[in-house]
């Protein structure tokens, strides 16, 4: 989810509040960042995430989405984000509707500090295989435009055995989709009911991974 610290319309804590009110128990705020905004946004999102967890009993995750940066900068900025306390590192993939630099998908799936490659468009089988090898999740997107590549992402993930997530890419409360829509988007991408059920398991898995890292670094709240 994206707050008005980047291109959303709500404070991070407001966005979390709407998510909690809609019944969600786990929420990740992953604002768009680059070299210039990385440190400030991580600090500000972490403050609201801690506030939400303290008072609402939600599992709130402070993340970033490295967006439209040079492909060669993916690895160093992902490592920097992790060092600054980002709990979830997403890379803005080669969506069909933006001029993301070619090579960004490959850089992301090759980087151990990346958790998710978002909307990777025409991702190749080789890149999907690297995602599997490196434990990086590929995103099926509900966002208009980004969703144009969902069918290819699903097909490449299936062939490679890479793990998928279905994400809202929410920028406003209206983007907080019901579970029924997520299932329909998955089916529209060509996924079977069994594969969609596995995506729910993947969501629990990545949440568990994040919480293990949080506890290991002494950042438990």
CSV table of C-alpha atoms in Angstrom, one decimal:
chain,number,residue,atom,x,y,z
A,1,UNK,CA,0.0,0.0,0.0
A,2,UNK,CA,1.1,3.5,-0.7
A,3,UNK,CA,0.6,6.6,1.5
A,4,UNK,CA,0.8,10.3,0.6
A,5,UNK,CA,4.5,10.1,1.4
A,6,UNK,CA,4.7,9.1,-2.2
A,7,UNK,CA,1.7,8.9,-4.6
A,8,UNK,CA,-1.1,7.8,-2.3
A,9,UNK,CA,-3.7,10.1,-0.6
A,10,UNK,CA,-3.6,9.2,3.1
A,11,UNK,CA,-1.1,9.2,5.9
A,12,UNK,CA,0.5,5.8,6.5
A,13,UNK,CA,-1.5,5.4,9.8
A,14,UNK,CA,-4.7,6.4,8.0
A,15,UNK,CA,-4.2,3.8,5.3
A,16,UNK,CA,-3.5,1.2,8.0
A,17,UNK,CA,-6.7,2.3,9.8
A,18,UNK,CA,-8.8,1.8,6.7
A,19,UNK,CA,-7.2,-1.6,6.2
A,20,UNK,CA,-7.9,-2.7,9.8
A,21,UNK,CA,-11.5,-1.5,9.5
A,22,UNK,CA,-11.9,-3.6,6.4
A,23,UNK,CA,-10.9,-6.7,8.4
A,24,UNK,CA,-7.3,-7.1,7.5
A,25,UNK,CA,-4.9,-8.4,10.1
A,26,UNK,CA,-1.6,-7.9,8.2
A,27,UNK,CA,-0.8,-4.6,6.5
A,28,UNK,CA,2.3,-3.5,4.6
A,29,UNK,CA,3.1,0.1,3.7
A,30,UNK,CA,5.6,0.1,0.8
A,31,UNK,CA,5.9,3.6,-0.4
A,32,UNK,CA,7.8,4.4,-3.6
A,33,UNK,CA,11.4,5.4,-2.9
A,34,UNK,CA,14.7,6.2,-4.5
A,35,UNK,CA,18.1,7.3,-3.2
A,36,UNK,CA,16.8,10.8,-2.4
A,37,UNK,CA,13.8,9.7,-0.2
A,38,UNK,CA,14.9,6.3,1.2
A,39,UNK,CA,16.0,7.3,4.7
A,40,UNK,CA,13.2,9.8,5.4
A,41,UNK,CA,10.3,7.6,4.2
A,42,UNK,CA,11.6,4.5,6.1
A,43,UNK,CA,11.8,6.5,9.3
A,44,UNK,CA,8.3,8.1,8.9
A,45,UNK,CA,6.6,4.9,7.9
A,46,UNK,CA,8.2,3.0,10.8
A,47,UNK,CA,6.8,5.6,13.2
A,48,UNK,CA,3.2,5.1,12.0
A,49,UNK,CA,3.6,1.3,11.8
A,50,UNK,CA,4.7,1.2,15.4
A,51,UNK,CA,1.8,3.4,16.4
A,52,UNK,CA,-0.7,1.2,14.7
A,53,UNK,CA,0.7,-2.0,16.2
A,54,UNK,CA,0.7,-0.6,19.7
A,55,UNK,CA,-3.0,0.4,19.7
A,56,UNK,CA,-4.8,-1.7,17.1
A,57,UNK,CA,-3.2,-5.1,17.4
A,58,UNK,CA,-2.5,-5.3,13.7
A,59,UNK,CA,0.7,-6.8,12.2
A,60,UNK,CA,1.9,-3.7,10.3
A,61,UNK,CA,5.0,-3.9,8.2
A,62,UNK,CA,7.3,-1.0,7.2
A,63,UNK,CA,8.5,-1.5,3.6
A,64,UNK,CA,9.7,0.3,0.5
A,65,UNK,CA,9.2,0.0,-3.2
A,66,UNK,CA,12.4,0.9,-5.1
A,67,UNK,CA,10.8,2.7,-8.1
A,68,UNK,CA,12.2,3.6,-11.5
A,69,UNK,CA,15.8,3.6,-10.3
A,70,UNK,CA,18.7,2.5,-12.5
A,71,UNK,CA,18.8,-1.3,-12.8
A,72,UNK,CA,22.4,-1.2,-11.6
A,73,UNK,CA,21.3,0.6,-8.4
A,74,UNK,CA,18.8,-2.1,-7.4
A,75,UNK,CA,21.3,-4.2,-5.3
A,76,UNK,CA,23.0,-1.3,-3.4
A,77,UNK,CA,19.7,0.5,-2.7
A,78,UNK,CA,18.0,-2.7,-1.6
A,79,UNK,CA,20.9,-3.4,0.8
A,80,UNK,CA,20.7,0.2,2.0
A,81,UNK,CA,17.0,0.0,2.6
A,82,UNK,CA,17.5,-3.2,4.6
A,83,UNK,CA,20.2,-1.5,6.7
A,84,UNK,CA,17.9,1.5,7.4
A,85,UNK,CA,15.3,-0.8,8.8
A,86,UNK,CA,12.9,-1.6,5.9
A,87,UNK,CA,11.2,-4.9,6.8
A,88,UNK,CA,10.0,-5.5,3.2
A,89,UNK,CA,11.9,-4.6,0.1
A,90,UNK,CA,9.9,-4.5,-3.1
A,91,UNK,CA,11.2,-3.6,-6.6
A,92,UNK,CA,9.0,-1.8,-9.1
A,93,UNK,CA,9.2,-4.2,-12.0
A,94,UNK,CA,9.1,-3.7,-15.7
A,95,UNK,CA,5.4,-2.9,-16.0
A,96,UNK,CA,4.0,-2.6,-19.5
A,97,UNK,CA,2.7,1.0,-18.8
A,98,UNK,CA,5.9,2.7,-17.6
A,99,UNK,CA,9.4,3.2,-19.0
A,100,UNK,CA,11.1,1.1,-16.3
A,101,UNK,CA,14.7,0.5,-17.3
A,102,UNK,CA,15.2,-2.9,-19.0
A,103,UNK,CA,17.2,-5.1,-16.8
A,104,UNK,CA,15.3,-4.1,-13.6
A,105,UNK,CA,13.5,-7.4,-13.4
A,106,UNK,CA,16.8,-9.3,-13.7
A,107,UNK,CA,18.5,-7.1,-11.2
A,108,UNK,CA,15.7,-7.6,-8.7
A,109,UNK,CA,15.4,-11.4,-9.0
A,110,UNK,CA,19.2,-11.7,-8.6
A,111,UNK,CA,19.3,-9.6,-5.4
A,112,UNK,CA,19.1,-11.4,-2.0
A,113,UNK,CA,17.9,-8.2,-0.3
A,114,UNK,CA,14.7,-8.1,-2.4
A,115,UNK,CA,11.5,-9.8,-1.2
A,116,UNK,CA,9.0,-9.1,-4.0
A,117,UNK,CA,9.3,-8.1,-7.7
A,118,UNK,CA,6.1,-6.1,-8.4
A,119,UNK,CA,4.2,-6.2,-11.7
A,120,UNK,CA,7.2,-7.6,-13.7
A,121,UNK,CA,5.3,-7.4,-17.0
A,122,UNK,CA,7.0,-9.6,-19.7
A,123,UNK,CA,9.2,-11.3,-17.2
A,124,UNK,CA,11.2,-14.1,-18.9
A,125,UNK,CA,11.4,-17.8,-17.8
A,126,UNK,CA,15.0,-17.3,-16.9
A,127,UNK,CA,14.1,-14.4,-14.6
A,128,UNK,CA,11.3,-16.4,-13.0
A,129,UNK,CA,13.7,-19.3,-12.4
A,130,UNK,CA,16.1,-16.9,-10.6
A,131,UNK,CA,13.2,-15.6,-8.5
A,132,UNK,CA,12.5,-19.2,-7.4
A,133,UNK,CA,16.2,-19.8,-6.7
A,134,UNK,CA,16.5,-16.7,-4.6
A,135,UNK,CA,13.2,-16.9,-2.8
A,136,UNK,CA,11.8,-13.8,-4.4
A,137,UNK,CA,8.0,-13.5,-4.8
A,138,UNK,CA,6.4,-12.3,-8.1
A,139,UNK,CA,3.4,-10.1,-8.0
A,140,UNK,CA,0.0,-10.5,-9.6
A,141,UNK,CA,-1.3,-6.9,-9.5
A,142,UNK,CA,-4.8,-5.5,-9.1
A,143,UNK,CA,-3.6,-2.1,-10.3
A,144,UNK,CA,-5.0,-0.8,-13.6
A,145,UNK,CA,-2.2,-0.9,-16.2
A,146,UNK,CA,0.2,-3.0,-14.1
A,147,UNK,CA,-2.3,-5.9,-14.4
A,148,UNK,CA,-1.8,-6.1,-18.2
A,149,UNK,CA,1.1,-8.4,-17.6
A,150,UNK,CA,-0.6,-10.7,-15.1
A,151,UNK,CA,-1.1,-13.5,-17.6
A,152,UNK,CA,2.5,-13.7,-18.5
A,153,UNK,CA,3.7,-13.4,-14.9
A,154,UNK,CA,1.4,-16.3,-13.9
A,155,UNK,CA,2.6,-18.4,-16.8
A,156,UNK,CA,6.3,-17.9,-16.2
A,157,UNK,CA,5.9,-18.5,-12.5
A,158,UNK,CA,4.1,-21.7,-13.2
A,159,UNK,CA,6.8,-23.0,-15.5
A,160,UNK,CA,9.6,-21.9,-13.2
A,161,UNK,CA,8.0,-22.9,-9.9
A,162,UNK,CA,8.3,-19.4,-8.6
A,163,UNK,CA,6.0,-18.2,-5.8
A,164,UNK,CA,3.3,-15.6,-6.5
A,165,UNK,CA,1.5,-13.0,-4.4
A,166,UNK,CA,-1.7,-11.1,-5.3
A,167,UNK,CA,-1.4,-7.4,-4.2
A,168,UNK,CA,-3.7,-4.5,-4.2
A,169,UNK,CA,-1.1,-1.8,-4.9
A,170,UNK,CA,-3.6,0.4,-2.9
A,171,UNK,CA,-3.2,4.1,-3.2
A,172,UNK,CA,-6.5,5.0,-1.5
A,173,UNK,CA,-9.2,3.3,0.6
A,174,UNK,CA,-11.1,2.4,-2.6
A,175,UNK,CA,-8.2,0.2,-3.7
A,176,UNK,CA,-8.5,-2.1,-0.6
A,177,UNK,CA,-10.1,-5.0,-2.6
A,178,UNK,CA,-12.3,-7.7,-1.2
A,179,UNK,CA,-10.9,-11.3,-1.2
A,180,UNK,CA,-13.5,-12.2,-3.9
A,181,UNK,CA,-12.0,-9.8,-6.3
A,182,UNK,CA,-8.5,-11.1,-5.7
A,183,UNK,CA,-9.7,-14.6,-6.6
A,184,UNK,CA,-11.3,-13.3,-9.8
A,185,UNK,CA,-8.1,-11.4,-10.8
A,186,UNK,CA,-6.1,-14.6,-10.2
A,187,UNK,CA,-8.5,-16.6,-12.3
A,188,UNK,CA,-8.3,-13.9,-15.0
A,189,UNK,CA,-4.6,-14.3,-15.0
A,190,UNK,CA,-5.0,-18.0,-15.8
A,191,UNK,CA,-4.4,-19.4,-12.3
A,192,UNK,CA,-6.3,-22.5,-11.0
A,193,UNK,CA,-8.2,-22.5,-7.8
A,194,UNK,CA,-5.4,-24.6,-6.3
A,195,UNK,CA,-2.8,-22.1,-7.4
A,196,UNK,CA,-4.8,-19.2,-5.9
A,197,UNK,CA,-5.1,-21.1,-2.6
A,198,UNK,CA,-1.3,-21.5,-2.6
A,199,UNK,CA,-0.9,-17.7,-3.0
A,200,UNK,CA,-2.7,-17.3,0.4
A,201,UNK,CA,-0.2,-19.7,1.9
A,202,UNK,CA,2.6,-17.6,0.3
A,203,UNK,CA,1.2,-14.5,1.9
A,204,UNK,CA,1.4,-16.2,5.3
A,205,UNK,CA,4.9,-17.4,4.5
A,206,UNK,CA,6.3,-14.0,3.7
A,207,UNK,CA,4.7,-12.5,6.7
A,208,UNK,CA,6.3,-15.2,8.9
A,209,UNK,CA,9.7,-14.5,7.2
A,210,UNK,CA,9.4,-10.8,8.0
A,211,UNK,CA,8.5,-11.4,11.6
A,212,UNK,CA,11.4,-13.8,12.1
A,213,UNK,CA,13.8,-11.2,10.7
A,214,UNK,CA,12.2,-8.6,13.0
A,215,UNK,CA,12.8,-10.7,16.0
A,216,UNK,CA,16.3,-11.6,15.0
A,217,UNK,CA,17.3,-7.9,14.7
A,218,UNK,CA,15.6,-7.0,18.0
A,219,UNK,CA,13.0,-4.8,16.3
A,220,UNK,CA,10.0,-6.5,17.9
A,221,UNK,CA,7.5,-4.0,19.1
